[in-house]
Amino acid sequence: TISFYQGEYYIGTYGGGMYILDSSTLTIRDFEPSESPFVKGHVFCIRSDNDGCLWIATSMGLYQYKDGEQLNHYTSSNSKLLEGNVLDICFDSTGKGWICTATGLCIWDPSTRSIKSDVFPEGFIHKEKIRTVYEDSSHELYFLPDKGAIFISDLSMNHFRRMQSGTPLDGKDAMFIIEDHEGGCGLVLIWAYIVMIRKVILFPIIS
């Protein structure tokens, strides 16, 4: 994973820790050599929030940094963060952080500055392993589970549903999603195909 933050590129690896690339000098340095996951651990995701904080999802919990200083290191033992690898954190337009772990979902609540895991309604997808969460221009959230159909919800979790069957996505695992702002279509990357989920067009990837 790679993220541009405060003029530099932050690079997370699987098993090789985390590094910072200075594009002006083309030099690479260690991010935090004193912290275990940033030396030889797994770094799954690096994102910044509206407050200018850098969030790092790792095999050893969720880290929060700002201006080079560590603010918090959340784990399942010191917070409501679920156990297992932290795969992603996705901030929506309200500032909430949707935290995807190997064992389910939890939420970073900016109003209380805490992680919550007991705020989900019955029938939600919070008990599944989620790869990532994406908010479109209509403020709908798309949850991409490790297995099964894409899950769609409004920001307040009052209305939610599984994506309807009968599309080229049936039986396939979605890996990534991004919105085409010109046509308002969702582009979903699955193994060997790209699917426009609102127009339901299947594009094979040519290798």
PDB file of C-alpha atoms in Angstrom:
ATOM      1  CA  THR A   1       0.000   0.000   0.000  1.00  0.00           C
ATOM      2  CA  ILE A   2       1.114   3.571  -0.649  1.00  0.00           C
ATOM      3  CA  SER A   3      -0.195   6.963   0.465  1.00  0.00           C
ATOM      4  CA  PHE A   4       0.860  10.564  -0.218  1.00  0.00           C
ATOM      5  CA  TYR A   5       1.016  12.549   3.031  1.00  0.00           C
ATOM      6  CA  GLN A   6       2.575  15.929   3.812  1.00  0.00           C
ATOM      7  CA  GLY A   7       4.628  15.974   0.624  1.00  0.00           C
ATOM      8  CA  GLU A   8       6.053  12.444   0.877  1.00  0.00           C
ATOM      9  CA  TYR A   9       5.051   8.920  -0.081  1.00  0.00           C
ATOM     10  CA  TYR A  10       4.422   6.437   2.723  1.00  0.00           C
ATOM     11  CA  ILE A  11       4.906   2.839   1.637  1.00  0.00           C
ATOM     12  CA  GLY A  12       3.610  -0.165   3.554  1.00  0.00           C
ATOM     13  CA  THR A  13       4.719  -3.698   2.749  1.00  0.00           C
ATOM     14  CA  TYR A  14       3.685  -7.233   3.603  1.00  0.00           C
ATOM     15  CA  GLY A  15       6.380  -8.541   5.926  1.00  0.00           C
ATOM     16  CA  GLY A  16       8.864  -5.775   5.211  1.00  0.00           C
ATOM     17  CA  GLY A  17       7.610  -2.933   7.370  1.00  0.00           C
ATOM     18  CA  MET A  18       7.034   0.651   6.273  1.00  0.00           C
ATOM     19  CA  TYR A  19       9.114   3.304   4.532  1.00  0.00           C
ATOM     20  CA  ILE A  20       8.964   6.936   3.434  1.00  0.00           C
ATOM     21  CA  LEU A  21       9.930   8.017  -0.084  1.00  0.00           C
ATOM     22  CA  ASP A  22      11.043  11.618  -0.632  1.00  0.00           C
ATOM     23  CA  SER A  23      10.138  12.235  -4.278  1.00  0.00           C
ATOM     24  CA  SER A  24      12.339  15.341  -4.522  1.00  0.00           C
ATOM     25  CA  THR A  25      15.519  13.458  -3.627  1.00  0.00           C
ATOM     26  CA  LEU A  26      14.379   9.920  -4.523  1.00  0.00           C
ATOM     27  CA  THR A  27      15.615   8.670  -1.159  1.00  0.00           C
ATOM     28  CA  ILE A  28      13.898   6.119   1.074  1.00  0.00           C
ATOM     29  CA  ARG A  29      14.100   5.980   4.846  1.00  0.00           C
ATOM     30  CA  ASP A  30      12.549   3.875   7.602  1.00  0.00           C
ATOM     31  CA  PHE A  31       9.257   5.156   8.953  1.00  0.00           C
ATOM     32  CA  GLU A  32       9.629   4.171  12.616  1.00  0.00           C
ATOM     33  CA  PRO A  33      12.538   1.775  13.255  1.00  0.00           C
ATOM     34  CA  SER A  34      11.667   1.436  16.959  1.00  0.00           C
ATOM     35  CA  GLU A  35       8.186  -0.010  16.345  1.00  0.00           C
ATOM     36  CA  SER A  36       7.978  -3.709  15.455  1.00  0.00           C
ATOM     37  CA  PRO A  37       5.350  -3.702  12.673  1.00  0.00           C
ATOM     38  CA  PHE A  38       7.181  -0.915  10.838  1.00  0.00           C
ATOM     39  CA  VAL A  39      10.396  -2.939  10.650  1.00  0.00           C
ATOM     40  CA  LYS A  40       9.380  -6.467   9.622  1.00  0.00           C
ATOM     41  CA  GLY A  41       5.622  -6.504  10.088  1.00  0.00           C
ATOM     42  CA  HIS A  42       2.628  -6.265   7.762  1.00  0.00           C
ATOM     43  CA  VAL A  43       1.255  -2.836   6.866  1.00  0.00           C
ATOM     44  CA  PHE A  44      -2.064  -3.204   5.074  1.00  0.00           C
ATOM     45  CA  CYS A  45      -3.310   0.359   4.717  1.00  0.00           C
ATOM     46  CA  ILE A  46      -2.163   3.972   5.226  1.00  0.00           C
ATOM     47  CA  ARG A  47      -4.732   6.792   5.224  1.00  0.00           C
ATOM     48  CA  SER A  48      -5.055  10.365   6.466  1.00  0.00           C
ATOM     49  CA  ASP A  49      -8.144  11.955   8.031  1.00  0.00           C
ATOM     50  CA  ASN A  50      -9.625  15.461   8.013  1.00  0.00           C
ATOM     51  CA  ASP A  51      -7.594  16.420  11.089  1.00  0.00           C
ATOM     52  CA  GLY A  52      -4.313  15.721   9.345  1.00  0.00           C
ATOM     53  CA  CYS A  53      -3.655  12.493  11.232  1.00  0.00           C
ATOM     54  CA  LEU A  54      -2.039   9.491   9.575  1.00  0.00           C
ATOM     55  CA  TRP A  55      -3.702   6.134  10.302  1.00  0.00           C
ATOM     56  CA  ILE A  56      -1.823   2.894   9.726  1.00  0.00           C
ATOM     57  CA  ALA A  57      -3.543  -0.504   9.685  1.00  0.00           C
ATOM     58  CA  THR A  58      -1.119  -3.278  10.612  1.00  0.00           C
ATOM     59  CA  SER A  59      -0.787  -6.846  11.833  1.00  0.00           C
ATOM     60  CA  MET A  60      -0.249  -5.433  15.332  1.00  0.00           C
ATOM     61  CA  GLY A  61      -3.183  -3.049  15.599  1.00  0.00           C
ATOM     62  CA  LEU A  62      -4.130   0.417  14.395  1.00  0.00           C
ATOM     63  CA  TYR A  63      -1.715   3.350  14.735  1.00  0.00           C
ATOM     64  CA  GLN A  64      -2.474   7.070  14.693  1.00  0.00           C
ATOM     65  CA  TYR A  65       0.291   9.593  13.964  1.00  0.00           C
ATOM     66  CA  LYS A  66       0.418  13.334  13.442  1.00  0.00           C
ATOM     67  CA  ASP A  67       3.393  15.434  12.372  1.00  0.00           C
ATOM     68  CA  GLY A  68       5.726  12.504  12.947  1.00  0.00           C
ATOM     69  CA  GLU A  69       4.556  11.736  16.488  1.00  0.00           C
ATOM     70  CA  GLN A  70       2.583   8.701  17.566  1.00  0.00           C
ATOM     71  CA  LEU A  71      -0.723   9.710  19.156  1.00  0.00           C
ATOM     72  CA  ASN A  72      -2.287   6.293  19.704  1.00  0.00           C
ATOM     73  CA  HIS A  73      -1.698   2.612  19.191  1.00  0.00           C
ATOM     74  CA  TYR A  74      -5.029   0.801  19.363  1.00  0.00           C
ATOM     75  CA  THR A  75      -5.158  -2.934  20.004  1.00  0.00           C
ATOM     76  CA  SER A  76      -7.840  -5.381  21.092  1.00  0.00           C
ATOM     77  CA  SER A  77      -6.440  -5.261  24.631  1.00  0.00           C
ATOM     78  CA  ASN A  78      -6.577  -1.476  25.152  1.00  0.00           C
ATOM     79  CA  SER A  79      -9.665  -0.574  23.086  1.00  0.00           C
ATOM     80  CA  LYS A  80     -12.762  -1.973  21.382  1.00  0.00           C
ATOM     81  CA  LEU A  81     -10.682  -2.845  18.316  1.00  0.00           C
ATOM     82  CA  LEU A  82     -11.439  -6.405  17.209  1.00  0.00           C
ATOM     83  CA  GLU A  83      -8.774  -9.098  17.229  1.00  0.00           C
ATOM     84  CA  GLY A  84      -6.722 -10.004  14.179  1.00  0.00           C
ATOM     85  CA  ASN A  85      -5.086  -8.082  11.363  1.00  0.00           C
ATOM     86  CA  VAL A  86      -6.369  -4.563  10.742  1.00  0.00           C
ATOM     87  CA  LEU A  87      -6.873  -4.487   6.988  1.00  0.00           C
ATOM     88  CA  ASP A  88      -8.178  -0.998   6.280  1.00  0.00           C
ATOM     89  CA  ILE A  89      -9.654   2.177   7.733  1.00  0.00           C
ATOM     90  CA  CYS A  90     -11.944   4.246   5.525  1.00  0.00           C
ATOM     91  CA  PHE A  91     -13.146   7.696   6.532  1.00  0.00           C
ATOM     92  CA  ASP A  92     -16.592   8.750   5.324  1.00  0.00           C
ATOM     93  CA  SER A  93     -17.908  12.262   4.715  1.00  0.00           C
ATOM     94  CA  THR A  94     -19.038  12.588   8.356  1.00  0.00           C
ATOM     95  CA  GLY A  95     -15.531  11.857   9.649  1.00  0.00           C
ATOM     96  CA  LYS A  96     -16.274   8.353  10.939  1.00  0.00           C
ATOM     97  CA  GLY A  97     -13.579   5.780  10.342  1.00  0.00           C
ATOM     98  CA  TRP A  98     -14.774   2.334   9.248  1.00  0.00           C
ATOM     99  CA  ILE A  99     -12.164  -0.113  10.514  1.00  0.00           C
ATOM    100  CA  CYS A 100     -11.928  -3.418   8.641  1.00  0.00           C
ATOM    101  CA  THR A 101     -10.321  -6.283  10.539  1.00  0.00           C
ATOM    102  CA  ALA A 102      -9.895  -9.988   9.913  1.00  0.00           C
ATOM    103  CA  THR A 103     -12.733 -10.682  12.367  1.00  0.00           C
ATOM    104  CA  GLY A 104     -15.205  -7.920  11.524  1.00  0.00           C
ATOM    105  CA  LEU A 105     -15.954  -4.194  11.536  1.00  0.00           C
ATOM    106  CA  CYS A 106     -15.645  -1.472  14.137  1.00  0.00           C
ATOM    107  CA  ILE A 107     -15.887   2.310  13.941  1.00  0.00           C
ATOM    108  CA  TRP A 108     -13.645   5.211  14.927  1.00  0.00           C
ATOM    109  CA  ASP A 109     -16.019   7.804  16.394  1.00  0.00           C
ATOM    110  CA  PRO A 110     -14.473  11.286  16.038  1.00  0.00           C
ATOM    111  CA  SER A 111     -16.970  12.826  18.494  1.00  0.00           C
ATOM    112  CA  THR A 112     -15.766  10.620  21.371  1.00  0.00           C
ATOM    113  CA  ARG A 113     -12.321   9.923  19.870  1.00  0.00           C
ATOM    114  CA  SER A 114     -12.774   6.234  20.532  1.00  0.00           C
ATOM    115  CA  ILE A 115     -13.291   2.930  18.740  1.00  0.00           C
ATOM    116  CA  LYS A 116     -16.731   1.338  18.969  1.00  0.00           C
ATOM    117  CA  SER A 117     -17.777  -2.185  18.087  1.00  0.00           C
ATOM    118  CA  ASP A 118     -21.290  -2.361  19.568  1.00  0.00           C
ATOM    119  CA  VAL A 119     -23.083   0.211  17.400  1.00  0.00           C
ATOM    120  CA  PHE A 120     -24.201  -1.968  14.506  1.00  0.00           C
ATOM    121  CA  PRO A 121     -27.854  -2.893  13.898  1.00  0.00           C
ATOM    122  CA  GLU A 122     -29.053  -6.462  13.577  1.00  0.00           C
ATOM    123  CA  GLY A 123     -28.507  -7.862  10.112  1.00  0.00           C
ATOM    124  CA  PHE A 124     -25.512  -5.626   9.355  1.00  0.00           C
ATOM    125  CA  ILE A 125     -22.272  -6.986   7.885  1.00  0.00           C
ATOM    126  CA  HIS A 126     -20.075  -6.131  10.879  1.00  0.00           C
ATOM    127  CA  LYS A 127     -19.302  -9.756  11.807  1.00  0.00           C
ATOM    128  CA  GLU A 128     -17.701 -10.551   8.455  1.00  0.00           C
ATOM    129  CA  LYS A 129     -14.187  -9.983   7.187  1.00  0.00           C
ATOM    130  CA  ILE A 130     -14.347  -6.828   5.037  1.00  0.00           C
ATOM    131  CA  ARG A 131     -11.646  -5.873   2.533  1.00  0.00           C
ATOM    132  CA  THR A 132     -12.546  -2.202   2.257  1.00  0.00           C
ATOM    133  CA  VAL A 133     -15.365   0.362   2.443  1.00  0.00           C
ATOM    134  CA  TYR A 134     -16.106   3.002  -0.200  1.00  0.00           C
ATOM    135  CA  GLU A 135     -18.462   6.010  -0.133  1.00  0.00           C
ATOM    136  CA  ASP A 136     -19.899   7.167  -3.454  1.00  0.00           C
ATOM    137  CA  SER A 137     -21.133  10.618  -4.462  1.00  0.00           C
ATOM    138  CA  SER A 138     -24.660   9.705  -3.303  1.00  0.00           C
ATOM    139  CA  HIS A 139     -23.227   8.994   0.170  1.00  0.00           C
ATOM    140  CA  GLU A 140     -23.890   5.286  -0.006  1.00  0.00           C
ATOM    141  CA  LEU A 141     -21.304   3.007   1.553  1.00  0.00           C
ATOM    142  CA  TYR A 142     -20.121  -0.075  -0.306  1.00  0.00           C
ATOM    143  CA  PHE A 143     -18.655  -2.848   1.856  1.00  0.00           C
ATOM    144  CA  LEU A 144     -16.533  -5.403   0.014  1.00  0.00           C
ATOM    145  CA  PRO A 145     -16.520  -8.657   2.005  1.00  0.00           C
ATOM    146  CA  ASP A 146     -13.826 -11.283   1.709  1.00  0.00           C
ATOM    147  CA  LYS A 147     -16.514 -13.675   0.468  1.00  0.00           C
ATOM    148  CA  GLY A 148     -20.000 -13.044  -0.801  1.00  0.00           C
ATOM    149  CA  ALA A 149     -22.023 -10.204  -2.292  1.00  0.00           C
ATOM    150  CA  ILE A 150     -21.209  -6.504  -1.883  1.00  0.00           C
ATOM    151  CA  PHE A 151     -23.110  -4.889   0.990  1.00  0.00           C
ATOM    152  CA  ILE A 152     -24.578  -1.363   0.629  1.00  0.00           C
ATOM    153  CA  SER A 153     -25.680   0.993   3.405  1.00  0.00           C
ATOM    154  CA  ASP A 154     -26.491   4.622   4.076  1.00  0.00           C
ATOM    155  CA  LEU A 155     -24.209   6.560   6.428  1.00  0.00           C
ATOM    156  CA  SER A 156     -26.510   6.133   9.434  1.00  0.00           C
ATOM    157  CA  MET A 157     -26.937   2.348   8.940  1.00  0.00           C
ATOM    158  CA  ASN A 158     -30.720   2.784   8.869  1.00  0.00           C
ATOM    159  CA  HIS A 159     -31.105   1.327   5.387  1.00  0.00           C
ATOM    160  CA  PHE A 160     -28.845  -1.434   4.111  1.00  0.00           C
ATOM    161  CA  ARG A 161     -28.929  -4.379   1.731  1.00  0.00           C
ATOM    162  CA  ARG A 162     -26.886  -6.907  -0.173  1.00  0.00           C
ATOM    163  CA  MET A 163     -26.273  -6.164  -3.821  1.00  0.00           C
ATOM    164  CA  GLN A 164     -28.952  -7.789  -5.936  1.00  0.00           C
ATOM    165  CA  SER A 165     -28.181 -11.088  -7.617  1.00  0.00           C
ATOM    166  CA  GLY A 166     -28.269 -11.664 -11.350  1.00  0.00           C
ATOM    167  CA  THR A 167     -25.210  -9.546 -12.205  1.00  0.00           C
ATOM    168  CA  PRO A 168     -21.732 -10.538 -13.459  1.00  0.00           C
ATOM    169  CA  LEU A 169     -20.555 -10.192  -9.846  1.00  0.00           C
ATOM    170  CA  ASP A 170     -22.445 -13.304  -8.745  1.00  0.00           C
ATOM    171  CA  GLY A 171     -20.064 -15.872  -7.288  1.00  0.00           C
ATOM    172  CA  LYS A 172     -17.052 -13.550  -7.596  1.00  0.00           C
ATOM    173  CA  ASP A 173     -15.087 -11.741  -4.904  1.00  0.00           C
ATOM    174  CA  ALA A 174     -14.817  -7.958  -5.321  1.00  0.00           C
ATOM    175  CA  MET A 175     -11.312  -6.663  -4.616  1.00  0.00           C
ATOM    176  CA  PHE A 176     -11.614  -2.916  -5.195  1.00  0.00           C
ATOM    177  CA  ILE A 177     -14.223  -0.286  -6.068  1.00  0.00           C
ATOM    178  CA  ILE A 178     -14.076   3.281  -7.333  1.00  0.00           C
ATOM    179  CA  GLU A 179     -16.661   5.618  -8.835  1.00  0.00           C
ATOM    180  CA  ASP A 180     -16.654   6.846 -12.414  1.00  0.00           C
ATOM    181  CA  HIS A 181     -17.752  10.447 -11.873  1.00  0.00           C
ATOM    182  CA  GLU A 182     -18.549  11.051 -15.534  1.00  0.00           C
ATOM    183  CA  GLY A 183     -21.141   8.323 -15.760  1.00  0.00           C
ATOM    184  CA  GLY A 184     -21.894   7.780 -12.108  1.00  0.00           C
ATOM    185  CA  CYS A 185     -20.956   4.128 -12.401  1.00  0.00           C
ATOM    186  CA  GLY A 186     -19.202   2.003  -9.850  1.00  0.00           C
ATOM    187  CA  LEU A 187     -16.166   0.202 -11.201  1.00  0.00           C
ATOM    188  CA  VAL A 188     -15.490  -3.023  -9.335  1.00  0.00           C
ATOM    189  CA  LEU A 189     -12.294  -5.005  -9.757  1.00  0.00           C
ATOM    190  CA  ILE A 190     -12.752  -8.749  -9.411  1.00  0.00           C
ATOM    191  CA  TRP A 191     -10.466 -11.537 -10.435  1.00  0.00           C
ATOM    192  CA  ALA A 192      -9.927 -11.202 -14.223  1.00  0.00           C
ATOM    193  CA  TYR A 193     -12.741  -8.702 -14.786  1.00  0.00           C
ATOM    194  CA  ILE A 194     -13.779  -5.090 -14.271  1.00  0.00           C
ATOM    195  CA  VAL A 195     -17.500  -4.611 -13.762  1.00  0.00           C
ATOM    196  CA  MET A 196     -19.511  -1.396 -14.033  1.00  0.00           C
ATOM    197  CA  ILE A 197     -22.036  -2.248 -11.357  1.00  0.00           C
ATOM    198  CA  ARG A 198     -24.707   0.307 -12.227  1.00  0.00           C
ATOM    199  CA  LYS A 199     -24.695  -0.391 -15.947  1.00  0.00           C
ATOM    200  CA  VAL A 200     -23.714  -4.053 -15.451  1.00  0.00           C
ATOM    201  CA  ILE A 201     -21.123  -4.248 -18.191  1.00  0.00           C
ATOM    202  CA  LEU A 202     -18.349  -6.848 -18.017  1.00  0.00           C
ATOM    203  CA  PHE A 203     -14.867  -5.885 -19.194  1.00  0.00           C
ATOM    204  CA  PRO A 204     -12.281  -8.693 -19.318  1.00  0.00           C
ATOM    205  CA  ILE A 205      -8.766  -7.735 -18.271  1.00  0.00           C
ATOM    206  CA  ILE A 206      -6.260  -8.578 -20.987  1.00  0.00           C
ATOM    207  CA  SER A 207      -2.886  -9.672 -19.671  1.00  0.00           C
TER     208      SER A 207
END
